[in-house]
XYZ file of N, CA and C in Angstrom:
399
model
N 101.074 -41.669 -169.431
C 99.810 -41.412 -168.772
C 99.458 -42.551 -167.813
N 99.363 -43.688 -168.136
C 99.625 -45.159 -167.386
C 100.279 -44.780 -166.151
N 101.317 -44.671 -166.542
C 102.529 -44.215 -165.371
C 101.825 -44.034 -163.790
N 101.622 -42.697 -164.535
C 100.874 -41.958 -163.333
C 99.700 -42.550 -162.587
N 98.666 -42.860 -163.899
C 97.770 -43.608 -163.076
C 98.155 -44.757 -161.923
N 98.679 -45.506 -162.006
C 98.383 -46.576 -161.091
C 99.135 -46.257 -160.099
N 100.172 -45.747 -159.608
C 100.461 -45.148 -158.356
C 99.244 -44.513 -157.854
N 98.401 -43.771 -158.312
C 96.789 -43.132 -157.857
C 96.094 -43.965 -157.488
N 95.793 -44.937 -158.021
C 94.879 -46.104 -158.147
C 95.375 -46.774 -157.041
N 97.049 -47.336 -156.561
C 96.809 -47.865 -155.560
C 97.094 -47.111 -153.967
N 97.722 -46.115 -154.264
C 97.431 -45.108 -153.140
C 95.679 -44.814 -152.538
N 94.988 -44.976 -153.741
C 93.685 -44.783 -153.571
C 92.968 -46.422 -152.733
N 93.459 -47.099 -153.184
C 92.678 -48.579 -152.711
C 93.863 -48.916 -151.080
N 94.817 -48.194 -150.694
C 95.471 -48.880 -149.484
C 94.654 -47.488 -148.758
N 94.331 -46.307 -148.975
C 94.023 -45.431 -147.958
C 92.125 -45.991 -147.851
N 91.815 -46.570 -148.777
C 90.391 -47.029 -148.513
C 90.334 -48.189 -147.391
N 91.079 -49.265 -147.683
C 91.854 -50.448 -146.334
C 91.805 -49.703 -145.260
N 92.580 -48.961 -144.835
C 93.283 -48.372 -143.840
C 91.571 -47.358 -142.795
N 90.666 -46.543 -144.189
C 89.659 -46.249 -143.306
C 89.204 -47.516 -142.974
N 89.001 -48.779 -143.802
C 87.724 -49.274 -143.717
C 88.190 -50.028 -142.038
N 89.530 -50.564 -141.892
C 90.225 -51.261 -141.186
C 89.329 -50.597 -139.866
N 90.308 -48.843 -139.658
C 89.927 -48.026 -138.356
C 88.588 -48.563 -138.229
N 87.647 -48.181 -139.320
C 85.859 -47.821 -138.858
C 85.551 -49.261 -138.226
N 86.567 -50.774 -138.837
C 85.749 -51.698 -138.472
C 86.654 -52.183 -136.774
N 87.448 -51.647 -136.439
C 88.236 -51.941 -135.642
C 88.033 -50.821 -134.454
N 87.605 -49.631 -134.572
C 87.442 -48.820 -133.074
C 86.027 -48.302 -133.167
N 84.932 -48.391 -134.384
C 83.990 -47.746 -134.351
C 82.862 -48.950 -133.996
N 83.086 -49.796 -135.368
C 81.958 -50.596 -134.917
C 81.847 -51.737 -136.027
N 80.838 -52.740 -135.988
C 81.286 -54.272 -137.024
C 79.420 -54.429 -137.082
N 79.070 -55.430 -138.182
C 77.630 -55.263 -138.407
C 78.278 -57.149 -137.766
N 76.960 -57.445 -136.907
C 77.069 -59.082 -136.308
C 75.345 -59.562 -136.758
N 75.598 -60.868 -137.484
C 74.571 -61.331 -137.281
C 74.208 -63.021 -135.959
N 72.976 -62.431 -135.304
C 72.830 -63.296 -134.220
C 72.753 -64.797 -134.445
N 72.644 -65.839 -133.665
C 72.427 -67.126 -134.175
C 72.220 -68.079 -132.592
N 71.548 -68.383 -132.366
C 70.879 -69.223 -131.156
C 69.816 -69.002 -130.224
N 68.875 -69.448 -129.801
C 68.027 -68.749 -128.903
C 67.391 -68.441 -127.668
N 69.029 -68.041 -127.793
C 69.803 -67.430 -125.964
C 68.992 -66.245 -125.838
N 68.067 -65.012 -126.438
C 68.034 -63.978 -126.369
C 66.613 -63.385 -127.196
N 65.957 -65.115 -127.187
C 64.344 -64.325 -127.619
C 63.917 -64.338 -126.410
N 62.810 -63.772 -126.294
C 61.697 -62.693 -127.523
C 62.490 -61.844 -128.288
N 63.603 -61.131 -127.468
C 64.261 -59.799 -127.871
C 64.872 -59.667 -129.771
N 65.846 -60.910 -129.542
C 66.902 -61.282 -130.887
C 66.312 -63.012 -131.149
N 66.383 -62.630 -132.727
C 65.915 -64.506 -132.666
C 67.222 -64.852 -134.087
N 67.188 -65.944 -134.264
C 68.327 -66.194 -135.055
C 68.518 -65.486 -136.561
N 69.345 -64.952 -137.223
C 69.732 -64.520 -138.081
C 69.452 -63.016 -138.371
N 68.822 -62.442 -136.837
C 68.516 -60.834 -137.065
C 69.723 -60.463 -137.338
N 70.193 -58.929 -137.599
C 71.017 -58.671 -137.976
C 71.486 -57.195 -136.842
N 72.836 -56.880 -136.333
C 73.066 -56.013 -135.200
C 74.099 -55.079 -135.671
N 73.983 -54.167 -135.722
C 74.946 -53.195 -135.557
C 75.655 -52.547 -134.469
N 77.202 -53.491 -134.306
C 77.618 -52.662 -133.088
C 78.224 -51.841 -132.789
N 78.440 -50.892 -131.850
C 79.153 -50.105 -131.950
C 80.384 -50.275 -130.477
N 81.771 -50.291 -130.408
C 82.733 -50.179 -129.839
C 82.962 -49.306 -128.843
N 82.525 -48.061 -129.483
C 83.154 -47.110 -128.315
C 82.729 -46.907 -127.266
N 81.484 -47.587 -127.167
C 81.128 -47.874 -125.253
C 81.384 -48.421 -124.564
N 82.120 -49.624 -124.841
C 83.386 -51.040 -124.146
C 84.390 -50.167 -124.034
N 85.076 -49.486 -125.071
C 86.640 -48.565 -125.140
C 86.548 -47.357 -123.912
N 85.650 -46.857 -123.325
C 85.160 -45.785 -122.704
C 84.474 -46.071 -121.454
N 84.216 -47.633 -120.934
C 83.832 -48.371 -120.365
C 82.256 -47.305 -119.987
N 81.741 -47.299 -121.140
C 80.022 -46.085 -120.871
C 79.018 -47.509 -120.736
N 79.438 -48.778 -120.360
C 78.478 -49.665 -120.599
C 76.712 -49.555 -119.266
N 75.970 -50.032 -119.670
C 74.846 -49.850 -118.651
C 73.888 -51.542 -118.855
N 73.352 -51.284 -117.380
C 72.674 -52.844 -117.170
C 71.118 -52.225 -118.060
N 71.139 -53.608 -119.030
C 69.951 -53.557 -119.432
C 70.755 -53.685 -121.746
N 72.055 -52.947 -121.690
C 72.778 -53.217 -122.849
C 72.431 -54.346 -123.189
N 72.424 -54.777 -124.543
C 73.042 -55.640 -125.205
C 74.254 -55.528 -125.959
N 75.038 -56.822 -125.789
C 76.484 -56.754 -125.718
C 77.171 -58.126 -126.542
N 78.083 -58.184 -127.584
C 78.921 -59.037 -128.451
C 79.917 -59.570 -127.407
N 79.934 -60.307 -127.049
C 81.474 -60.786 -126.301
C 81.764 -62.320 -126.733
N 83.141 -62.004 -126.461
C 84.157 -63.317 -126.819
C 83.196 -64.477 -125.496
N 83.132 -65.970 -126.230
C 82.635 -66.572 -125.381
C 83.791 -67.210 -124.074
N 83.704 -66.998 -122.827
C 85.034 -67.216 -121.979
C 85.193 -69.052 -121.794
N 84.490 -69.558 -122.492
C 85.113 -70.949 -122.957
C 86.019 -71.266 -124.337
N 85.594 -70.437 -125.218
C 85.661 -70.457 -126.685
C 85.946 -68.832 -127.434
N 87.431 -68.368 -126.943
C 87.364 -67.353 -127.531
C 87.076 -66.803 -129.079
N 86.878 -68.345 -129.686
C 86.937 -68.225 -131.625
C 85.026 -67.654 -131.830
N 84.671 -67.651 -130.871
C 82.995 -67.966 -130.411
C 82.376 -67.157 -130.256
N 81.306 -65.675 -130.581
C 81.121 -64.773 -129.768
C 79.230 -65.133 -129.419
N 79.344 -64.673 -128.425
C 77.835 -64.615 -127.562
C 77.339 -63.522 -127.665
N 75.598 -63.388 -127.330
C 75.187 -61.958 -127.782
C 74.324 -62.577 -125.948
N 74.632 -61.289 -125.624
C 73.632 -61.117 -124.348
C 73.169 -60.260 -123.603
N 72.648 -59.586 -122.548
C 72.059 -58.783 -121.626
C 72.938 -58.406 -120.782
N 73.374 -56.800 -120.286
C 74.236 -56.825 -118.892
C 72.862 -56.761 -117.864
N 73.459 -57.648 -117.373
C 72.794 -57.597 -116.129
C 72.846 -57.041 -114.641
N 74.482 -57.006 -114.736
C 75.548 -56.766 -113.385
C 76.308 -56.235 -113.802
N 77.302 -55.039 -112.626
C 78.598 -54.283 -113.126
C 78.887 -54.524 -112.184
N 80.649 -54.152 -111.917
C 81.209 -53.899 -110.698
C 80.528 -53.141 -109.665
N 80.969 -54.522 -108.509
C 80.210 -54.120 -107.726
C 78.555 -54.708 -106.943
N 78.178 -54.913 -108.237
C 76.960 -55.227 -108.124
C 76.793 -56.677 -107.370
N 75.945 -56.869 -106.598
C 75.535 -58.452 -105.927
C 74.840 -59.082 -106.518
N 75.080 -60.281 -107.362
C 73.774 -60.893 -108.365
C 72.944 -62.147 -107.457
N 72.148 -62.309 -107.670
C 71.624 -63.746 -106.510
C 70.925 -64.726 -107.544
N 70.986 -65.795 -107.606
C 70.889 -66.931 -108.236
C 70.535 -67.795 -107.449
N 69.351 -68.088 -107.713
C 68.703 -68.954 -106.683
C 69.796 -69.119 -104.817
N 70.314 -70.019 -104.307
C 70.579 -69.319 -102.798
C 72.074 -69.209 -103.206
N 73.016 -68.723 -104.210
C 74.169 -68.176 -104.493
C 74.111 -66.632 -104.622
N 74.823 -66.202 -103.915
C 74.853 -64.683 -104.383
C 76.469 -64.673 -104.702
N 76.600 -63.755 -105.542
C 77.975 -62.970 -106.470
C 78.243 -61.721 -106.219
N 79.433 -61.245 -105.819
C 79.357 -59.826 -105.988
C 80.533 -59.844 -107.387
N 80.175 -59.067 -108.496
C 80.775 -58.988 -109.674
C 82.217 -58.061 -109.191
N 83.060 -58.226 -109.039
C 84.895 -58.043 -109.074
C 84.798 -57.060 -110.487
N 85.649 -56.079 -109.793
C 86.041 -54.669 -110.712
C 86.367 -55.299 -112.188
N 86.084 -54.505 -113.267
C 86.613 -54.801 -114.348
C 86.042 -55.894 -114.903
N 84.391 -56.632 -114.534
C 83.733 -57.206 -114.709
C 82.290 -57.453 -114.790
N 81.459 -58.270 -115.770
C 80.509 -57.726 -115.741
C 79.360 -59.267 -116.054
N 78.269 -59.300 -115.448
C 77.130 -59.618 -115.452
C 76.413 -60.044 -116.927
N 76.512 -61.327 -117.292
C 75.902 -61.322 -118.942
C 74.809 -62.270 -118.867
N 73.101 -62.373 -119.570
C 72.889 -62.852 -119.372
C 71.533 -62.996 -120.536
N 71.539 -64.121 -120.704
C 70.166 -64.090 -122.167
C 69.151 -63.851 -121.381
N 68.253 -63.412 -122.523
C 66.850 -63.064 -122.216
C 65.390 -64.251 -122.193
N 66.077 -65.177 -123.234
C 65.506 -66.559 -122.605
C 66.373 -67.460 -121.179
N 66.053 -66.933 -120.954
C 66.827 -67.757 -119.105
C 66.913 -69.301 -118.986
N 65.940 -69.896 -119.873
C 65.685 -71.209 -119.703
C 66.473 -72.059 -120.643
N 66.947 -71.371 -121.679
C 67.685 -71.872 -122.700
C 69.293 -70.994 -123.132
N 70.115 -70.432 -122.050
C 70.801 -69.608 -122.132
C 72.187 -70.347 -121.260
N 73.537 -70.094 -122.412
C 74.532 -70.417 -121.357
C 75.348 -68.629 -120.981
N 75.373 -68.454 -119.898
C 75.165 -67.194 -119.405
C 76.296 -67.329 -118.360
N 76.407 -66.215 -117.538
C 76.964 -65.902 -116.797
C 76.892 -66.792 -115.316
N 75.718 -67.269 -115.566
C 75.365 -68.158 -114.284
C 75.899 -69.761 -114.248
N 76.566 -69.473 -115.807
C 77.276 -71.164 -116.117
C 78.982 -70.436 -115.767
N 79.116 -69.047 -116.554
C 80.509 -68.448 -116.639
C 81.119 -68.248 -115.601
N 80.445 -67.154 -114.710
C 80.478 -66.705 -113.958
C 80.687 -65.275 -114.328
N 81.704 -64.214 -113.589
C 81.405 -62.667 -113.921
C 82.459 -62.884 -115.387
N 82.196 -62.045 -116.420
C 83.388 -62.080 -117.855
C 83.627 -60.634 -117.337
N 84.880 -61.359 -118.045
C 85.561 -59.716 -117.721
C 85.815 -59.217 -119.130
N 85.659 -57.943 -118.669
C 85.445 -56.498 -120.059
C 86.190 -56.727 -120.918
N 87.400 -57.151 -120.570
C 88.444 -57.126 -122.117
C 87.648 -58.114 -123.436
N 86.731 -59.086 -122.929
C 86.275 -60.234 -123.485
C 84.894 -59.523 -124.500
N 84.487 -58.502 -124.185
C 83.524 -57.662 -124.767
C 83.837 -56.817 -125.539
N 83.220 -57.526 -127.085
C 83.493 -56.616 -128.483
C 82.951 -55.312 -128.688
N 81.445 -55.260 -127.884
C 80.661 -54.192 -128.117
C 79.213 -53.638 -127.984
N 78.622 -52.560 -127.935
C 77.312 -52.658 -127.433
C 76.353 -52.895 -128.718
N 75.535 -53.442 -128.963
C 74.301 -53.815 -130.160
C 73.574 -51.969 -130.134
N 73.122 -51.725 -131.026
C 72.208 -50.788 -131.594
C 71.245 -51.462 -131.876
């Protein structure tokens, strides 16, 4: 009776891996925030649910909030604002940008205390984990 069981048991615990893997790898990852790049909006230790498949599908829109790899510190992720898409002309005091295809505009919502896109310059999409809920 043994026998049988544990072949079940671990067929049962590698096909649970395998969903949990997919759901956390193409659907979406729970992030909690930490710095205060992004009050009023997010203040430290709120908690975000993101979801993937709008980076994978490139459905992103200005005004998102967005998880991305930091482009100094890929071990690092940043939470911020799109601000800009391809295409778009950003102006920064007398600099203007036009954001290059396949790139995008990031930027906290505290402006005064934010290392952003205006330190980065445009990040490009591959560097973006996902959109916040």
């Amino acid at each position: 009776m043994m026998r049988k069981l544990v072949p079940k048991i671990i067929r049962g615990f590698v096909q649970c891996a395998c969903v949990t893997y997919c759901v956390y790898e193409y659907l979406g990852d729970i992030v909690v925030c930490s710095g205060p790049s992004m009050e009023p909006t997010l203040y430290t230790n709120d908690v975000l649910l993101l979801e993937r498949i709008s980076v994978r599908l490139q459905r992103l829109e200005k005004g998102d909030i967005v998880i991305s790899k930091c482009p100094n510190n890929p071990e690092q992720n940043i939470c911020k604002r799109i601000v800009g898409l391809p295409g778009d002309r950003i102006r920064d005091g007398f600099t203007v940008t036009t954001i290059p295809y396949g790139h995008v505009w990031l930027e906290g919502d505290n402006r005064n205390n934010s290392i952003d896109s205006r330190v980065y310059g445009p990040i490009p999409q591959g560097l973006l984990r996902g959109r916040a809920l």
